[in-house]
PDB file of C-alpha atoms in Angstrom:
ATOM      1  CA  MET A   1      -8.771 -21.002 -22.663  1.00 88.00           C
ATOM      2  CA  TYR A   2      -7.364 -24.501 -22.741  1.00 94.00           C
ATOM      3  CA  ALA A   3      -9.030 -27.300 -20.781  1.00 95.00           C
ATOM      4  CA  PHE A   4      -7.681 -28.125 -17.324  1.00 96.00           C
ATOM      5  CA  ASN A   5      -8.672 -29.960 -14.155  1.00 96.00           C
ATOM      6  CA  TYR A   6     -10.048 -27.648 -11.474  1.00 97.00           C
ATOM      7  CA  HIS A   7      -9.433 -28.377  -7.787  1.00 97.00           C
ATOM      8  CA  ARG A   8     -10.722 -26.596  -4.708  1.00 97.00           C
ATOM      9  CA  PRO A   9      -8.827 -28.160  -1.804  1.00 97.00           C
ATOM     10  CA  ALA A  10     -10.257 -28.072   1.703  1.00 97.00           C
ATOM     11  CA  SER A  11      -6.909 -27.460   3.380  1.00 97.00           C
ATOM     12  CA  LEU A  12      -3.422 -26.142   2.769  1.00 98.00           C
ATOM     13  CA  ALA A  13      -2.039 -29.651   3.180  1.00 97.00           C
ATOM     14  CA  GLU A  14      -4.324 -30.921   0.408  1.00 98.00           C
ATOM     15  CA  ALA A  15      -3.341 -28.014  -1.837  1.00 97.00           C
ATOM     16  CA  ALA A  16       0.338 -28.751  -1.256  1.00 97.00           C
ATOM     17  CA  ARG A  17      -0.170 -32.434  -2.133  1.00 97.00           C
ATOM     18  CA  LEU A  18      -2.007 -31.547  -5.340  1.00 97.00           C
ATOM     19  CA  LEU A  19       0.698 -29.091  -6.347  1.00 96.00           C
ATOM     20  CA  ALA A  20       3.509 -31.548  -5.627  1.00 95.00           C
ATOM     21  CA  SER A  21       1.847 -34.405  -7.525  1.00 95.00           C
ATOM     22  CA  ASN A  22       1.054 -32.390 -10.666  1.00 93.00           C
ATOM     23  CA  PRO A  23       4.177 -30.732 -12.143  1.00 93.00           C
ATOM     24  CA  GLU A  24       2.091 -28.708 -14.620  1.00 95.00           C
ATOM     25  CA  ALA A  25      -0.392 -27.490 -12.005  1.00 96.00           C
ATOM     26  CA  LYS A  26      -0.781 -23.825 -11.099  1.00 96.00           C
ATOM     27  CA  LEU A  27      -2.233 -22.067  -8.089  1.00 97.00           C
ATOM     28  CA  LEU A  28      -5.170 -19.668  -8.227  1.00 95.00           C
ATOM     29  CA  ALA A  29      -5.744 -17.176  -5.415  1.00 95.00           C
ATOM     30  CA  GLY A  30      -7.534 -13.958  -6.402  1.00 94.00           C
ATOM     31  CA  GLY A  31      -7.093 -14.638 -10.110  1.00 93.00           C
ATOM     32  CA  GLN A  32      -6.501 -11.026 -11.095  1.00 90.00           C
ATOM     33  CA  THR A  33      -3.498 -11.987 -13.212  1.00 90.00           C
ATOM     34  CA  TYR A  34      -3.962 -15.682 -13.841  1.00 92.00           C
ATOM     35  CA  ILE A  35      -7.560 -15.657 -15.130  1.00 93.00           C
ATOM     36  CA  PRO A  36      -6.716 -13.182 -17.940  1.00 92.00           C
ATOM     37  CA  THR A  37      -3.601 -15.246 -18.685  1.00 93.00           C
ATOM     38  CA  LEU A  38      -5.751 -18.369 -19.082  1.00 94.00           C
ATOM     39  CA  LYS A  39      -8.320 -16.539 -21.200  1.00 94.00           C
ATOM     40  CA  GLN A  40      -5.612 -15.367 -23.593  1.00 94.00           C
ATOM     41  CA  ARG A  41      -4.210 -18.905 -23.814  1.00 95.00           C
ATOM     42  CA  LEU A  42      -0.841 -17.719 -22.536  1.00 93.00           C
ATOM     43  CA  ALA A  43      -0.767 -20.606 -20.057  1.00 93.00           C
ATOM     44  CA  ARG A  44      -1.713 -24.249 -20.400  1.00 95.00           C
ATOM     45  CA  PRO A  45      -1.777 -25.846 -16.939  1.00 96.00           C
ATOM     46  CA  SER A  46      -2.837 -29.430 -16.455  1.00 96.00           C
ATOM     47  CA  ASP A  47      -4.553 -28.486 -13.195  1.00 96.00           C
ATOM     48  CA  VAL A  48      -5.654 -25.277 -11.502  1.00 97.00           C
ATOM     49  CA  ILE A  49      -5.662 -25.387  -7.711  1.00 97.00           C
ATOM     50  CA  ASP A  50      -7.915 -22.732  -6.184  1.00 97.00           C
ATOM     51  CA  ILE A  51      -6.605 -21.734  -2.742  1.00 97.00           C
ATOM     52  CA  GLY A  52      -8.454 -18.429  -2.497  1.00 96.00           C
ATOM     53  CA  GLY A  53     -11.053 -19.829  -0.132  1.00 95.00           C
ATOM     54  CA  LEU A  54      -8.740 -21.465   2.402  1.00 97.00           C
ATOM     55  CA  ALA A  55      -9.490 -19.962   5.814  1.00 97.00           C
ATOM     56  CA  GLU A  56      -6.053 -20.891   7.138  1.00 97.00           C
ATOM     57  CA  LEU A  57      -4.480 -18.560   4.576  1.00 98.00           C
ATOM     58  CA  LYS A  58      -6.618 -15.581   5.575  1.00 98.00           C
ATOM     59  CA  GLY A  59      -6.544 -13.079   8.383  1.00 98.00           C
ATOM     60  CA  ILE A  60      -4.644 -10.169   9.855  1.00 98.00           C
ATOM     61  CA  SER A  61      -3.050 -10.322  13.299  1.00 98.00           C
ATOM     62  CA  GLU A  62      -0.631  -8.421  15.475  1.00 98.00           C
ATOM     63  CA  GLU A  63       2.637 -10.249  16.054  1.00 98.00           C
ATOM     64  CA  ALA A  64       5.896  -9.125  17.639  1.00 96.00           C
ATOM     65  CA  GLY A  65       4.755  -5.521  17.447  1.00 96.00           C
ATOM     66  CA  GLY A  66       4.143  -5.786  13.705  1.00 98.00           C
ATOM     67  CA  VAL A  67       1.460  -7.224  11.450  1.00 98.00           C
ATOM     68  CA  THR A  68       1.106 -10.719   9.993  1.00 98.00           C
ATOM     69  CA  ILE A  69      -1.196 -11.056   7.006  1.00 98.00           C
ATOM     70  CA  GLY A  70      -2.408 -14.327   5.517  1.00 98.00           C
ATOM     71  CA  ALA A  71      -1.596 -14.945   1.874  1.00 98.00           C
ATOM     72  CA  ALA A  72      -5.249 -15.178   0.784  1.00 98.00           C
ATOM     73  CA  THR A  73      -6.209 -11.907   2.458  1.00 98.00           C
ATOM     74  CA  ARG A  74      -7.760  -9.467  -0.025  1.00 98.00           C
ATOM     75  CA  HIS A  75      -6.292  -6.047  -0.718  1.00 98.00           C
ATOM     76  CA  ALA A  76      -9.519  -4.402   0.460  1.00 98.00           C
ATOM     77  CA  GLU A  77      -9.253  -6.199   3.804  1.00 98.00           C
ATOM     78  CA  VAL A  78      -5.733  -4.851   4.317  1.00 98.00           C
ATOM     79  CA  ALA A  79      -6.792  -1.356   3.289  1.00 98.00           C
ATOM     80  CA  GLY A  80      -9.726  -1.371   5.695  1.00 98.00           C
ATOM     81  CA  SER A  81      -8.048  -3.080   8.649  1.00 98.00           C
ATOM     82  CA  ALA A  82      -8.048  -0.979  11.810  1.00 98.00           C
ATOM     83  CA  LEU A  83      -5.028  -2.962  13.027  1.00 98.00           C
ATOM     84  CA  VAL A  84      -2.984  -2.257   9.907  1.00 98.00           C
ATOM     85  CA  ARG A  85      -4.001   1.403   9.930  1.00 98.00           C
ATOM     86  CA  ARG A  86      -2.874   1.701  13.543  1.00 98.00           C
ATOM     87  CA  LEU A  87       0.439  -0.151  13.304  1.00 98.00           C
ATOM     88  CA  ILE A  88       1.548   0.379   9.677  1.00 98.00           C
ATOM     89  CA  PRO A  89      -0.688   3.000   8.032  1.00 98.00           C
ATOM     90  CA  ALA A  90       1.618   3.094   5.001  1.00 98.00           C
ATOM     91  CA  LEU A  91       0.705  -0.525   4.243  1.00 98.00           C
ATOM     92  CA  ALA A  92      -3.022   0.198   4.420  1.00 98.00           C
ATOM     93  CA  SER A  93      -2.551   3.205   2.154  1.00 98.00           C
ATOM     94  CA  LEU A  94      -0.621   1.114  -0.373  1.00 98.00           C
ATOM     95  CA  ALA A  95      -3.359  -1.533  -0.459  1.00 98.00           C
ATOM     96  CA  GLU A  96      -6.011   1.159  -0.877  1.00 98.00           C
ATOM     97  CA  GLY A  97      -4.300   2.363  -4.053  1.00 97.00           C
ATOM     98  CA  ILE A  98      -4.119  -1.010  -5.822  1.00 97.00           C
ATOM     99  CA  GLY A  99      -6.193  -1.208  -9.006  1.00 94.00           C
ATOM    100  CA  ASP A 100      -9.896  -0.454  -8.606  1.00 94.00           C
ATOM    101  CA  PRO A 101     -12.545  -1.680  -6.124  1.00 94.00           C
ATOM    102  CA  GLN A 102     -13.119  -4.855  -8.132  1.00 94.00           C
ATOM    103  CA  VAL A 103      -9.405  -5.732  -8.086  1.00 95.00           C
ATOM    104  CA  ARG A 104      -9.034  -4.868  -4.404  1.00 97.00           C
ATOM    105  CA  ASN A 105     -11.950  -7.113  -3.475  1.00 96.00           C
ATOM    106  CA  ARG A 106     -10.562 -10.109  -5.382  1.00 96.00           C
ATOM    107  CA  GLY A 107      -6.776  -9.756  -5.449  1.00 97.00           C
ATOM    108  CA  THR A 108      -4.674 -11.234  -2.633  1.00 98.00           C
ATOM    109  CA  LEU A 109      -1.389 -10.389  -0.961  1.00 98.00           C
ATOM    110  CA  GLY A 110       0.079 -13.842  -1.608  1.00 98.00           C
ATOM    111  CA  GLY A 111      -0.938 -13.866  -5.251  1.00 97.00           C
ATOM    112  CA  SER A 112       0.594 -10.449  -5.814  1.00 97.00           C
ATOM    113  CA  ILE A 113       4.010 -11.253  -4.406  1.00 98.00           C
ATOM    114  CA  ALA A 114       4.157 -14.806  -5.805  1.00 97.00           C
ATOM    115  CA  ASN A 115       3.457 -13.440  -9.288  1.00 96.00           C
ATOM    116  CA  ASN A 116       6.012 -10.633  -8.794  1.00 97.00           C
ATOM    117  CA  ASP A 117       4.787  -8.398 -11.583  1.00 96.00           C
ATOM    118  CA  PRO A 118       7.427  -5.673 -12.088  1.00 96.00           C
ATOM    119  CA  ALA A 119       4.768  -2.985 -11.605  1.00 96.00           C
ATOM    120  CA  ALA A 120       2.968  -4.483  -8.591  1.00 97.00           C
ATOM    121  CA  ASP A 121       2.722  -2.469  -5.368  1.00 98.00           C
ATOM    122  CA  TYR A 122       3.100  -5.092  -2.636  1.00 98.00           C
ATOM    123  CA  PRO A 123       6.712  -6.048  -3.477  1.00 98.00           C
ATOM    124  CA  ALA A 124       7.726  -2.494  -2.548  1.00 98.00           C
ATOM    125  CA  ALA A 125       6.175  -2.935   0.910  1.00 98.00           C
ATOM    126  CA  VAL A 126       7.731  -6.370   1.435  1.00 98.00           C
ATOM    127  CA  VAL A 127      11.204  -5.069   0.609  1.00 98.00           C
ATOM    128  CA  GLY A 128      10.720  -1.585   2.035  1.00 98.00           C
ATOM    129  CA  LEU A 129       9.616  -2.867   5.429  1.00 98.00           C
ATOM    130  CA  GLY A 130      12.041  -5.790   5.536  1.00 98.00           C
ATOM    131  CA  ALA A 131       9.135  -8.233   5.735  1.00 98.00           C
ATOM    132  CA  THR A 132       9.390 -12.013   6.025  1.00 98.00           C
ATOM    133  CA  VAL A 133       7.520 -14.335   3.656  1.00 98.00           C
ATOM    134  CA  ARG A 134       6.341 -17.607   5.203  1.00 98.00           C
ATOM    135  CA  THR A 135       5.668 -20.690   3.123  1.00 98.00           C
ATOM    136  CA  SER A 136       4.023 -24.102   3.175  1.00 98.00           C
ATOM    137  CA  LYS A 137       7.444 -25.706   3.604  1.00 97.00           C
ATOM    138  CA  GLY A 138       8.045 -23.911   6.876  1.00 98.00           C
ATOM    139  CA  ARG A 139      10.492 -21.469   5.361  1.00 98.00           C
ATOM    140  CA  ALA A 140      10.766 -17.840   6.420  1.00 98.00           C
ATOM    141  CA  ILE A 141      12.230 -15.939   3.460  1.00 98.00           C
ATOM    142  CA  ALA A 142      13.548 -12.418   3.960  1.00 98.00           C
ATOM    143  CA  GLY A 143      11.917  -9.868   1.690  1.00 98.00           C
ATOM    144  CA  ASP A 144      15.318  -8.875   0.295  1.00 98.00           C
ATOM    145  CA  ALA A 145      15.855 -12.452  -0.906  1.00 98.00           C
ATOM    146  CA  PHE A 146      12.324 -13.277  -2.038  1.00 98.00           C
ATOM    147  CA  PHE A 147      12.117 -11.386  -5.335  1.00 98.00           C
ATOM    148  CA  THR A 148      14.749 -12.688  -7.729  1.00 98.00           C
ATOM    149  CA  GLY A 149      13.783 -11.310 -11.170  1.00 97.00           C
ATOM    150  CA  MET A 150      10.912 -10.416 -13.479  1.00 96.00           C
ATOM    151  CA  PHE A 151       7.988 -12.673 -12.483  1.00 96.00           C
ATOM    152  CA  GLU A 152      10.465 -14.787 -10.488  1.00 98.00           C
ATOM    153  CA  THR A 153      10.780 -15.456  -6.768  1.00 98.00           C
ATOM    154  CA  ALA A 154      12.677 -17.697  -4.365  1.00 98.00           C
ATOM    155  CA  LEU A 155       9.661 -20.031  -4.116  1.00 98.00           C
ATOM    156  CA  GLU A 156      10.220 -23.648  -5.097  1.00 97.00           C
ATOM    157  CA  PRO A 157       7.846 -25.106  -7.737  1.00 94.00           C
ATOM    158  CA  ASP A 158       5.669 -26.852  -5.149  1.00 95.00           C
ATOM    159  CA  GLU A 159       5.865 -24.159  -2.453  1.00 98.00           C
ATOM    160  CA  ILE A 160       2.960 -21.934  -1.396  1.00 98.00           C
ATOM    161  CA  VAL A 161       3.078 -18.532   0.311  1.00 98.00           C
ATOM    162  CA  THR A 162       1.102 -18.810   3.555  1.00 98.00           C
ATOM    163  CA  ALA A 163       1.621 -15.412   5.205  1.00 98.00           C
ATOM    164  CA  VAL A 164       3.794 -12.321   5.336  1.00 98.00           C
ATOM    165  CA  HIS A 165       5.026 -10.690   8.536  1.00 98.00           C
ATOM    166  CA  PHE A 166       5.624  -6.935   8.343  1.00 98.00           C
ATOM    167  CA  PRO A 167       7.612  -5.387  11.211  1.00 98.00           C
ATOM    168  CA  LYS A 168       6.400  -2.021  12.442  1.00 98.00           C
ATOM    169  CA  PRO A 169       8.575   0.883  11.231  1.00 98.00           C
ATOM    170  CA  GLU A 170       9.214   4.144  13.043  1.00 98.00           C
ATOM    171  CA  LYS A 171       8.025   6.011   9.959  1.00 98.00           C
ATOM    172  CA  ALA A 172       6.989   4.851   6.494  1.00 98.00           C
ATOM    173  CA  ALA A 173       5.029   5.839   3.415  1.00 98.00           C
ATOM    174  CA  TYR A 174       4.441   4.786  -0.176  1.00 98.00           C
ATOM    175  CA  ALA A 175       3.964   7.008  -3.205  1.00 98.00           C
ATOM    176  CA  LYS A 176       3.442   5.949  -6.794  1.00 98.00           C
ATOM    177  CA  PHE A 177       2.960   7.415 -10.231  1.00 98.00           C
ATOM    178  CA  PRO A 178       0.190   5.136 -11.540  1.00 96.00           C
ATOM    179  CA  ASN A 179      -0.760   4.116 -15.012  1.00 95.00           C
ATOM    180  CA  PRO A 180      -4.079   5.963 -15.436  1.00 92.00           C
ATOM    181  CA  ALA A 181      -5.850   2.878 -16.813  1.00 90.00           C
ATOM    182  CA  SER A 182      -4.550  -0.058 -14.776  1.00 90.00           C
ATOM    183  CA  ARG A 183      -3.325   1.799 -11.667  1.00 92.00           C
ATOM    184  CA  TYR A 184      -0.163  -0.293 -11.855  1.00 95.00           C
ATOM    185  CA  ALA A 185       2.925   1.591 -10.731  1.00 97.00           C
ATOM    186  CA  ILE A 186       4.897   3.227 -13.508  1.00 98.00           C
ATOM    187  CA  VAL A 187       7.137   4.046 -10.549  1.00 98.00           C
ATOM    188  CA  GLY A 188       6.354   3.413  -6.895  1.00 98.00           C
ATOM    189  CA  VAL A 189       8.643   4.181  -3.953  1.00 98.00           C
ATOM    190  CA  PHE A 190       8.293   2.876  -0.401  1.00 98.00           C
ATOM    191  CA  VAL A 191      10.407   4.663   2.216  1.00 98.00           C
ATOM    192  CA  ALA A 192      10.790   3.414   5.770  1.00 98.00           C
ATOM    193  CA  LEU A 193      12.735   4.440   8.840  1.00 98.00           C
ATOM    194  CA  THR A 194      13.196   1.240  10.812  1.00 96.00           C
ATOM    195  CA  GLY A 195      15.130   0.078  13.837  1.00 92.00           C
ATOM    196  CA  GLY A 196      17.683  -1.354  11.425  1.00 93.00           C
ATOM    197  CA  GLY A 197      18.069   1.842   9.423  1.00 97.00           C
ATOM    198  CA  VAL A 198      16.572   3.460   6.346  1.00 98.00           C
ATOM    199  CA  ARG A 199      15.035   1.337   3.592  1.00 98.00           C
ATOM    200  CA  VAL A 200      13.886   2.568   0.186  1.00 98.00           C
ATOM    201  CA  ALA A 201      12.242   0.096  -2.195  1.00 98.00           C
ATOM    202  CA  VAL A 202      11.348   0.935  -5.796  1.00 98.00           C
ATOM    203  CA  THR A 203       8.782  -0.902  -7.923  1.00 98.00           C
ATOM    204  CA  GLY A 204       7.621  -0.320 -11.495  1.00 98.00           C
ATOM    205  CA  ALA A 205      10.880   1.263 -12.595  1.00 98.00           C
ATOM    206  CA  ALA A 206      12.892  -1.893 -13.327  1.00 98.00           C
ATOM    207  CA  PRO A 207      12.334  -5.569 -14.198  1.00 97.00           C
ATOM    208  CA  CYS A 208      12.103  -6.327 -10.478  1.00 98.00           C
ATOM    209  CA  VAL A 209      11.632  -4.412  -7.242  1.00 98.00           C
ATOM    210  CA  PHE A 210      14.942  -3.129  -5.870  1.00 98.00           C
ATOM    211  CA  ARG A 211      16.422  -1.129  -3.013  1.00 98.00           C
ATOM    212  CA  ALA A 212      17.670   2.334  -3.899  1.00 98.00           C
ATOM    213  CA  THR A 213      20.865   2.272  -1.853  1.00 97.00           C
ATOM    214  CA  ALA A 214      21.984   5.773  -2.858  1.00 97.00           C
ATOM    215  CA  LEU A 215      18.729   7.202  -1.512  1.00 98.00           C
ATOM    216  CA  GLU A 216      19.044   5.093   1.644  1.00 98.00           C
ATOM    217  CA  GLN A 217      22.522   6.439   2.335  1.00 98.00           C
ATOM    218  CA  ALA A 218      21.431  10.031   1.817  1.00 98.00           C
ATOM    219  CA  LEU A 219      18.385   9.625   4.058  1.00 98.00           C
ATOM    220  CA  ALA A 220      20.405   7.864   6.746  1.00 97.00           C
ATOM    221  CA  ALA A 221      22.432  11.050   7.031  1.00 97.00           C
ATOM    222  CA  SER A 222      19.351  13.289   7.010  1.00 97.00           C
ATOM    223  CA  TRP A 223      15.729  12.160   6.926  1.00 97.00           C
ATOM    224  CA  SER A 224      14.526  14.930   4.616  1.00 96.00           C
ATOM    225  CA  ALA A 225      13.575  15.541   1.002  1.00 95.00           C
ATOM    226  CA  ALA A 226      16.483  17.948   0.638  1.00 95.00           C
ATOM    227  CA  ALA A 227      18.924  15.167   1.467  1.00 96.00           C
ATOM    228  CA  ILE A 228      18.244  13.394  -1.827  1.00 97.00           C
ATOM    229  CA  ASP A 229      18.527  16.448  -4.081  1.00 96.00           C
ATOM    230  CA  GLY A 230      22.086  15.572  -4.999  1.00 93.00           C
ATOM    231  CA  VAL A 231      21.429  11.869  -5.604  1.00 97.00           C
ATOM    232  CA  THR A 232      21.523  10.667  -9.202  1.00 95.00           C
ATOM    233  CA  ILE A 233      19.399   7.689 -10.240  1.00 97.00           C
ATOM    234  CA  ASP A 234      21.098   5.643 -12.957  1.00 96.00           C
ATOM    235  CA  PRO A 235      18.575   4.903 -15.750  1.00 97.00           C
ATOM    236  CA  SER A 236      20.699   2.257 -17.462  1.00 96.00           C
ATOM    237  CA  ASN A 237      18.932  -0.688 -15.794  1.00 95.00           C
ATOM    238  CA  LEU A 238      15.442   0.809 -15.757  1.00 98.00           C
ATOM    239  CA  ASN A 239      12.499  -0.046 -18.009  1.00 97.00           C
ATOM    240  CA  SER A 240      11.621   1.786 -21.206  1.00 97.00           C
ATOM    241  CA  ASP A 241       8.198   1.137 -22.746  1.00 95.00           C
ATOM    242  CA  ILE A 242       5.154   2.885 -24.188  1.00 95.00           C
ATOM    243  CA  HIS A 243       4.345   4.321 -20.753  1.00 94.00           C
ATOM    244  CA  ALA A 244       7.688   5.892 -19.847  1.00 97.00           C
ATOM    245  CA  GLN A 245      11.311   5.902 -20.926  1.00 98.00           C
ATOM    246  CA  ALA A 246      14.094   4.909 -18.547  1.00 98.00           C
ATOM    247  CA  ASP A 247      15.335   8.452 -17.954  1.00 98.00           C
ATOM    248  CA  TYR A 248      11.818   9.602 -17.064  1.00 98.00           C
ATOM    249  CA  ARG A 249      11.437   6.708 -14.652  1.00 98.00           C
ATOM    250  CA  ALA A 250      14.760   7.681 -13.061  1.00 98.00           C
ATOM    251  CA  HIS A 251      13.360  11.186 -12.566  1.00 98.00           C
ATOM    252  CA  LEU A 252      10.152   9.772 -11.090  1.00 98.00           C
ATOM    253  CA  VAL A 253      12.054   7.703  -8.526  1.00 98.00           C
ATOM    254  CA  LYS A 254      13.245  10.884  -6.810  1.00 98.00           C
ATOM    255  CA  VAL A 255       9.895  12.632  -7.194  1.00 98.00           C
ATOM    256  CA  MET A 256       8.000   9.711  -5.648  1.00 98.00           C
ATOM    257  CA  ALA A 257      10.615   9.340  -2.914  1.00 98.00           C
ATOM    258  CA  LYS A 258      10.108  12.977  -1.944  1.00 98.00           C
ATOM    259  CA  ARG A 259       6.328  12.541  -1.901  1.00 98.00           C
ATOM    260  CA  ALA A 260       6.661   9.457   0.254  1.00 98.00           C
ATOM    261  CA  LEU A 261       8.960  11.323   2.650  1.00 98.00           C
ATOM    262  CA  ALA A 262       6.443  14.128   2.941  1.00 97.00           C
ATOM    263  CA  ALA A 263       3.691  11.615   3.731  1.00 97.00           C
ATOM    264  CA  ALA A 264       5.871   9.770   6.261  1.00 97.00           C
ATOM    265  CA  GLY A 265       6.686  12.958   8.160  1.00 91.00           C
TER     266      GLY A 265
END
């Protein structure tokens, strides 16, 4: 990897100052994506700011009937949280299926959504549950507006994710068809019945997580697997790669949606 200056700030405020004063600086949380990127010399930051140890970015709490999770909270902590399992079991189940034990014990919620890998699991939960992303600039960004494209988000260059608030749904579940090696989602579907209606978020299938509005409309009329039998998923904007072609991913969207519905009840 290329040489860089390493910083381990003692507070979020210090991290924000370092990020704002060094235009070529990058944040490090769990490092599950960024460390391999550095090793392969695919990035050349002037400074790396390690925020993974900041206590103010960690923790899980109940808020407004839902769950608020700090950005530096590990996947394993979400998966094992009694609070998350009680209020939003679908979220705990999703976290439990990320990667392998090593990844789950290092990777963080904030790092996952800030990186916005097209095949990551957490973006499906953020969009599927209508979550709100909170930042170091005091912004509260709706999940629907947070993910803007492949590896792109609504974050400003010197902005840090601090927490995510997930409202409690009436019913919800997540199902994915994983890559057998990485456990990334070839297709993952999060379904939720919320006070605001039905939400269906799809990850892995396209360059960015998206809401499957045709499935939402069908499920709004009837919350059942049979309701989506007649829905056609357009493959024209879906990914094709060595793992799966676009038409197969389109097929998997419905299959995973039905599995998620069965799990949601």
